[in-house]
Tab-separated table of C-alpha atoms in Angstrom:
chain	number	residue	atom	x	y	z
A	1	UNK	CA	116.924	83.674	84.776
A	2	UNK	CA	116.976	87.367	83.455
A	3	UNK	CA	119.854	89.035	84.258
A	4	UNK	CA	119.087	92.170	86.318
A	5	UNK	CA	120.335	95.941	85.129
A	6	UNK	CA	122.720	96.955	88.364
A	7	UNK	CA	122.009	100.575	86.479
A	8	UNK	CA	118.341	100.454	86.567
A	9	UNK	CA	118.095	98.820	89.878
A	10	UNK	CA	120.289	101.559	91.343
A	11	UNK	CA	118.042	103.878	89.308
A	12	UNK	CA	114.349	102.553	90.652
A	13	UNK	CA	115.533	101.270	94.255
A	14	UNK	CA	117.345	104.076	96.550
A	15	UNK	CA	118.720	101.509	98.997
A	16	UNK	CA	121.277	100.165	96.174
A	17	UNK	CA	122.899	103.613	95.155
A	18	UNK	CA	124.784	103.264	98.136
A	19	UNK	CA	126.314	99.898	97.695
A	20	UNK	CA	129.421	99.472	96.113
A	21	UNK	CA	129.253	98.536	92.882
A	22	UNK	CA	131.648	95.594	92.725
A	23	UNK	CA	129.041	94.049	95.493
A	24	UNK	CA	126.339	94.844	93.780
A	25	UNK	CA	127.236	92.961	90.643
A	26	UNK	CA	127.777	89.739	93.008
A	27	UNK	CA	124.776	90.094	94.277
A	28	UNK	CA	122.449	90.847	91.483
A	29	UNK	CA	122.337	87.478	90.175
A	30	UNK	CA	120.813	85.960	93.241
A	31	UNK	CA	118.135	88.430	93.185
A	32	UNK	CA	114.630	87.301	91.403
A	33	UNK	CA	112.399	89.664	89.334
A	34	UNK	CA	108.563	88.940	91.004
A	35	UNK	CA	104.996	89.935	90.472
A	36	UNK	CA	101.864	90.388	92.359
A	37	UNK	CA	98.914	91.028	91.001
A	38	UNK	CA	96.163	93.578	92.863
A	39	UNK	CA	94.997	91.811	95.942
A	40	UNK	CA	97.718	89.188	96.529
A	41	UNK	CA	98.960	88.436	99.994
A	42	UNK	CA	102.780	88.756	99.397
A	43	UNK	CA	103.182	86.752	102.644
A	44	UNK	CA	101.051	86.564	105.949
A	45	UNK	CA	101.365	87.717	109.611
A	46	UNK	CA	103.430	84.775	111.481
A	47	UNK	CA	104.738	83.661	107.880
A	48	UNK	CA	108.310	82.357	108.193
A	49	UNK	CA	110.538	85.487	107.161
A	50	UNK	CA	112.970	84.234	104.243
A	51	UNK	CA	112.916	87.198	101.961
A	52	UNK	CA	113.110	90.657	101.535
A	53	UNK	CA	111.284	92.705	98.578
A	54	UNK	CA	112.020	96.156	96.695
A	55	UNK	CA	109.286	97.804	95.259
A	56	UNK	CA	110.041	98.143	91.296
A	57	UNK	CA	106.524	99.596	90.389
A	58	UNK	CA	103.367	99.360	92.560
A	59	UNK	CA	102.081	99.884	95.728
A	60	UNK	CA	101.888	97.727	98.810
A	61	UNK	CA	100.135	97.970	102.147
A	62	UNK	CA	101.413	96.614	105.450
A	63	UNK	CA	98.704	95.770	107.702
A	64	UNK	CA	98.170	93.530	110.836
A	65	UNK	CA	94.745	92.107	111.906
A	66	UNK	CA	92.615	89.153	113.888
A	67	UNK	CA	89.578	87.932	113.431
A	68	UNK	CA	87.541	91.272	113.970
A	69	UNK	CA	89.839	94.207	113.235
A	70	UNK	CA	92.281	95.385	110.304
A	71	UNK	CA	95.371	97.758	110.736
A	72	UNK	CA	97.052	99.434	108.504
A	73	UNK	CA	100.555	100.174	109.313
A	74	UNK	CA	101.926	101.902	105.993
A	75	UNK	CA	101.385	102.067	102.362
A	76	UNK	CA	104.595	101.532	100.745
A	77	UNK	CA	105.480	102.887	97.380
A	78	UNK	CA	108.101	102.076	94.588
A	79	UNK	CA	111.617	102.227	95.762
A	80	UNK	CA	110.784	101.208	99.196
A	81	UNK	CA	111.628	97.875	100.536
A	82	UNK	CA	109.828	95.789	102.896
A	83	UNK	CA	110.088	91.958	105.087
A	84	UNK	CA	113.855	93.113	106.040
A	85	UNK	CA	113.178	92.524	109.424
A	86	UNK	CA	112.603	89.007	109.558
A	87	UNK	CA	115.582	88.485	107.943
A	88	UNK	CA	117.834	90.199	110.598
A	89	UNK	CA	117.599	87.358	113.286
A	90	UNK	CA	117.204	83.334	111.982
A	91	UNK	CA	113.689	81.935	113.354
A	92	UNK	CA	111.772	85.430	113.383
A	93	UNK	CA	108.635	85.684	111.763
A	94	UNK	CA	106.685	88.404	109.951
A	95	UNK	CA	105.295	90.491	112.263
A	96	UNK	CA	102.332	91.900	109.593
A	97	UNK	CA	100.929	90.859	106.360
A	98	UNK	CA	101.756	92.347	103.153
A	99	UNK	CA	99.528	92.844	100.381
A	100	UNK	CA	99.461	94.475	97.206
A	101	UNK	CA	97.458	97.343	96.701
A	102	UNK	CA	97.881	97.658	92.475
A	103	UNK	CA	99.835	95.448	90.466
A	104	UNK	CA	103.100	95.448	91.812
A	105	UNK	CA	106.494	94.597	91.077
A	106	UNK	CA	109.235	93.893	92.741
A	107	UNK	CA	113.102	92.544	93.524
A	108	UNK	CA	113.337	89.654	95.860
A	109	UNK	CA	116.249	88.588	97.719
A	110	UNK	CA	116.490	85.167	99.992
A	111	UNK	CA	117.952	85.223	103.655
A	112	UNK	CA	121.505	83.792	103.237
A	113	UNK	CA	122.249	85.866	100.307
A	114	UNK	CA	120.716	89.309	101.894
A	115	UNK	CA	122.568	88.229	104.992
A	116	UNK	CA	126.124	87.917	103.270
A	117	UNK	CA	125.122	91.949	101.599
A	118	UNK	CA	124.936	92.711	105.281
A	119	UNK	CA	128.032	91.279	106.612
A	120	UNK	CA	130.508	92.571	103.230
A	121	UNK	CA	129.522	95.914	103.566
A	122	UNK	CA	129.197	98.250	106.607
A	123	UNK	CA	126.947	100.401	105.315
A	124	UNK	CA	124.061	98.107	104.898
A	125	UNK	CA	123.345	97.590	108.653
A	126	UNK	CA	123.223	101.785	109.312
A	127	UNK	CA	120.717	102.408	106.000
A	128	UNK	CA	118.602	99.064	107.191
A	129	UNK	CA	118.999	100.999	110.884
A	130	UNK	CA	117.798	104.493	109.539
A	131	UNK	CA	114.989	103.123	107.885
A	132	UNK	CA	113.485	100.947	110.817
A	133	UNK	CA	113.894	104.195	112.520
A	134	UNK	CA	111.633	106.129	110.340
A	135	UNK	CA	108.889	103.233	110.807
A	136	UNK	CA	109.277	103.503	114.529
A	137	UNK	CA	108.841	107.019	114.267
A	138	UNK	CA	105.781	106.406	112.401
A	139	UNK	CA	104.187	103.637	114.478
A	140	UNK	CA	104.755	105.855	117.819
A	141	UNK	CA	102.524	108.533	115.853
A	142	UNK	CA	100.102	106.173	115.154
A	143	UNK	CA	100.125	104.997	118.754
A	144	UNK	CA	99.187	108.624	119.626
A	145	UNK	CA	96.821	109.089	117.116
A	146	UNK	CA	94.309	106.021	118.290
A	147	UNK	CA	95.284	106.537	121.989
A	148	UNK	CA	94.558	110.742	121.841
A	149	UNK	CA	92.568	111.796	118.658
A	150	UNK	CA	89.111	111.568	117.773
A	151	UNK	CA	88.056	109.880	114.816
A	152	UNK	CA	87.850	112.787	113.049
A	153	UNK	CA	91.038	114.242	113.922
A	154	UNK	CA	92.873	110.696	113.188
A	155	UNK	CA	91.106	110.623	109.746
A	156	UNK	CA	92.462	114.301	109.406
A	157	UNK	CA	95.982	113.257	110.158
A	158	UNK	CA	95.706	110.565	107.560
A	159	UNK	CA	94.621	112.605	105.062
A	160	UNK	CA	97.728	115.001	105.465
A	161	UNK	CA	100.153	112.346	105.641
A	162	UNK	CA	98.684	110.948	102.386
A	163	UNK	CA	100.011	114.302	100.801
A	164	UNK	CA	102.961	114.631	102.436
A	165	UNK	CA	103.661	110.559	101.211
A	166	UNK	CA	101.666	110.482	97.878
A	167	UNK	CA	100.627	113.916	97.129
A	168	UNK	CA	101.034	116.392	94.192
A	169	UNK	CA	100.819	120.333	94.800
A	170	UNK	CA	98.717	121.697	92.072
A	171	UNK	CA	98.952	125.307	90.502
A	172	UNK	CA	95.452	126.212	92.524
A	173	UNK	CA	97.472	125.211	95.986
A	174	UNK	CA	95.293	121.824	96.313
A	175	UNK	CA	97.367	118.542	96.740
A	176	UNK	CA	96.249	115.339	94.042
A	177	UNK	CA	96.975	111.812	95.624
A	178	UNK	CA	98.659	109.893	93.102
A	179	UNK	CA	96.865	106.644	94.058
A	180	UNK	CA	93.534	105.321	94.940
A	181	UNK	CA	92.342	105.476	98.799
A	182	UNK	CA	88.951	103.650	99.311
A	183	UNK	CA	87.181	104.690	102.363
A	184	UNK	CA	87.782	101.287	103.891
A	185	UNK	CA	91.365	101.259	103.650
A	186	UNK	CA	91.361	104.102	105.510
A	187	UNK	CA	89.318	102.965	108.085
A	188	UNK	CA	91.764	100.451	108.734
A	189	UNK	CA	93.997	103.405	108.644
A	190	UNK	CA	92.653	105.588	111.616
A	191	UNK	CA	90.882	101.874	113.414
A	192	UNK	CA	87.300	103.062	112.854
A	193	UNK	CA	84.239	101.870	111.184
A	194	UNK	CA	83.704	102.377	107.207
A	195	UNK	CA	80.492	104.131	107.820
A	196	UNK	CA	82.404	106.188	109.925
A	197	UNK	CA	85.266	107.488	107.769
A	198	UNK	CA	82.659	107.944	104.890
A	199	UNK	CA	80.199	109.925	107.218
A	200	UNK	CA	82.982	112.529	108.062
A	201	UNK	CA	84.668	112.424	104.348
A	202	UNK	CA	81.211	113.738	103.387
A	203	UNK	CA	81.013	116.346	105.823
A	204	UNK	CA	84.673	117.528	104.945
A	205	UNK	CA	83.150	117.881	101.330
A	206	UNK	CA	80.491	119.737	102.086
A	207	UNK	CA	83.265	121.947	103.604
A	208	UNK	CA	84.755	122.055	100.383
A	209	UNK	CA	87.957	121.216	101.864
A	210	UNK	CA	88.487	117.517	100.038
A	211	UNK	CA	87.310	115.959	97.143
A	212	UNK	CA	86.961	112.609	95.341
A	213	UNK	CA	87.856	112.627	91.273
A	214	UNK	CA	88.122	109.496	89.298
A	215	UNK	CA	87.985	107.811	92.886
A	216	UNK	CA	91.245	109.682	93.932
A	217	UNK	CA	91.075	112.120	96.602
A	218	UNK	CA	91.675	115.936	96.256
A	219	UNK	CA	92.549	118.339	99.291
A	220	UNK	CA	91.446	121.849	98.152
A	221	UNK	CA	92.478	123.347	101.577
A	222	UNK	CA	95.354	122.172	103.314
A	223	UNK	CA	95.699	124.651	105.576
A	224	UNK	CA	92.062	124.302	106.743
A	225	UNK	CA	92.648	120.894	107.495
A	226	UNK	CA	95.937	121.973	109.615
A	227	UNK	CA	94.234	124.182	111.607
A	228	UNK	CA	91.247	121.775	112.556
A	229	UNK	CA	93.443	119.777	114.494
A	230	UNK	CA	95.823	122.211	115.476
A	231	UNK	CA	96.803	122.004	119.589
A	232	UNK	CA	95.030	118.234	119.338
A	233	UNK	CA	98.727	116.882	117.386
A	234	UNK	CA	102.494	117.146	118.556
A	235	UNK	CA	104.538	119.140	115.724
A	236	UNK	CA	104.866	117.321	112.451
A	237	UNK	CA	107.030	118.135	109.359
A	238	UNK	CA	105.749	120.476	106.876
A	239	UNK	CA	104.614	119.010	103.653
A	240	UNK	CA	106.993	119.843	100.949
């Protein structure tokens, strides 16, 4: 098996640069270097949890569905980690399916061995803490978002996370996604119908306040989009 660069894996994954090093290099040899290939179901809703991944390069979506309706929870990018929480408590299982978006590649780390990172260092329970956190925080705002908003205003609310979370500030002031949103992924974003989302994507266009290039999406007018659903949404943080 490869041996795995404790320098580049501190580099590409976050999550390691605080782990001491003298761990890290006991731990690196259990770790496996895996692919996925666009499409692939890294592991299913209900799937017995026995690993955990970090994103190398790629993109992966978190979703939960049955047998009429698709979620999407989050789209996870490189250096993010996902399937930890499975691994916290013996006999869970995954609580959504992960798939990947674009080819992806990633770390992978069984149960036992994540399990003894957990117990020889301190740290690893607050950062694994901290980051459920931040997907709580996110969930409750999606809770919101189907329970209060429109469909418009939820696909509006998507479309400024997606710069806050993948977006590029351009000379002209307009934000470039850095990856590919098709109108049915966010659908199962906001929990509305395709024809739906494309419907009021077209009218925003016609407002010249989005765009689609090379299938990537475009806002020309962030502010615009602010203000449309301004007094409908709790305070969120500024993009940056």
């Amino acid at each position: 098996m490869k041996k795995i660069d404790t320098i580049k894996l501190r580099a590409s994954i976050p999550f390691f640069q605080d782990i001491d090093q003298q761990l890290l290099d006991q731990l690196t040899p259990y770790m496996k270097e895996v692919s996925f290939t666009k499409g692939n179901v890294i592991f299913h809703e209900g799937d017995e949890g026995n690993q955990i991944f970090f994103i190398r390069t790629g993109m992966v979506c978190i979703y939960t569905s049955n047998k009429a309706k698709r979620i999407t929870l989050a789209y996870l990018d490189k250096g993010e980690y996902f399937g930890e929480m499975a691994l916290m408590q013996p006999g869970l299982l995954r609580s959504a399916t992960a798939e990947a978006m674009t080819s992806v590649k990633a770390y992978a780390l069984h149960r036992a061995d994540f399990q003894q990172l957990v117990e020889k260092d301190r740290n690893v329970p607050f950062l694994i803490l901290n980051y459920t956190m931040e997907r709580l925080r996110k969930a409750n705002q999606q809770i919101y978002d189907l329970t209060f908003l429109n469909v418009q205003h939820r696909i509006i609310r998507r479309l400024l996370d997606l710069c806050k979370e993948f977006g590029i500030l351009l000379a002209d002031g307009a934000y470039q996604l850095t990856v590919k949103i098709t109108h049915q992924q966010l659908a199962d974003a906001v929990g509305a119908a395709r024809e739906t989302v494309s419907k009021i994507l077209i009218d925003l266009q016609d407002q010249q306040l989005i765009i689609f290039q090379n299938k990537k999406l475009k806002v020309l007018q962030l502010a615009q989009l602010e203000q449309k659903i301004e007094g409908w949404y709790y305070p969120s943080q500024p993009i940056s």
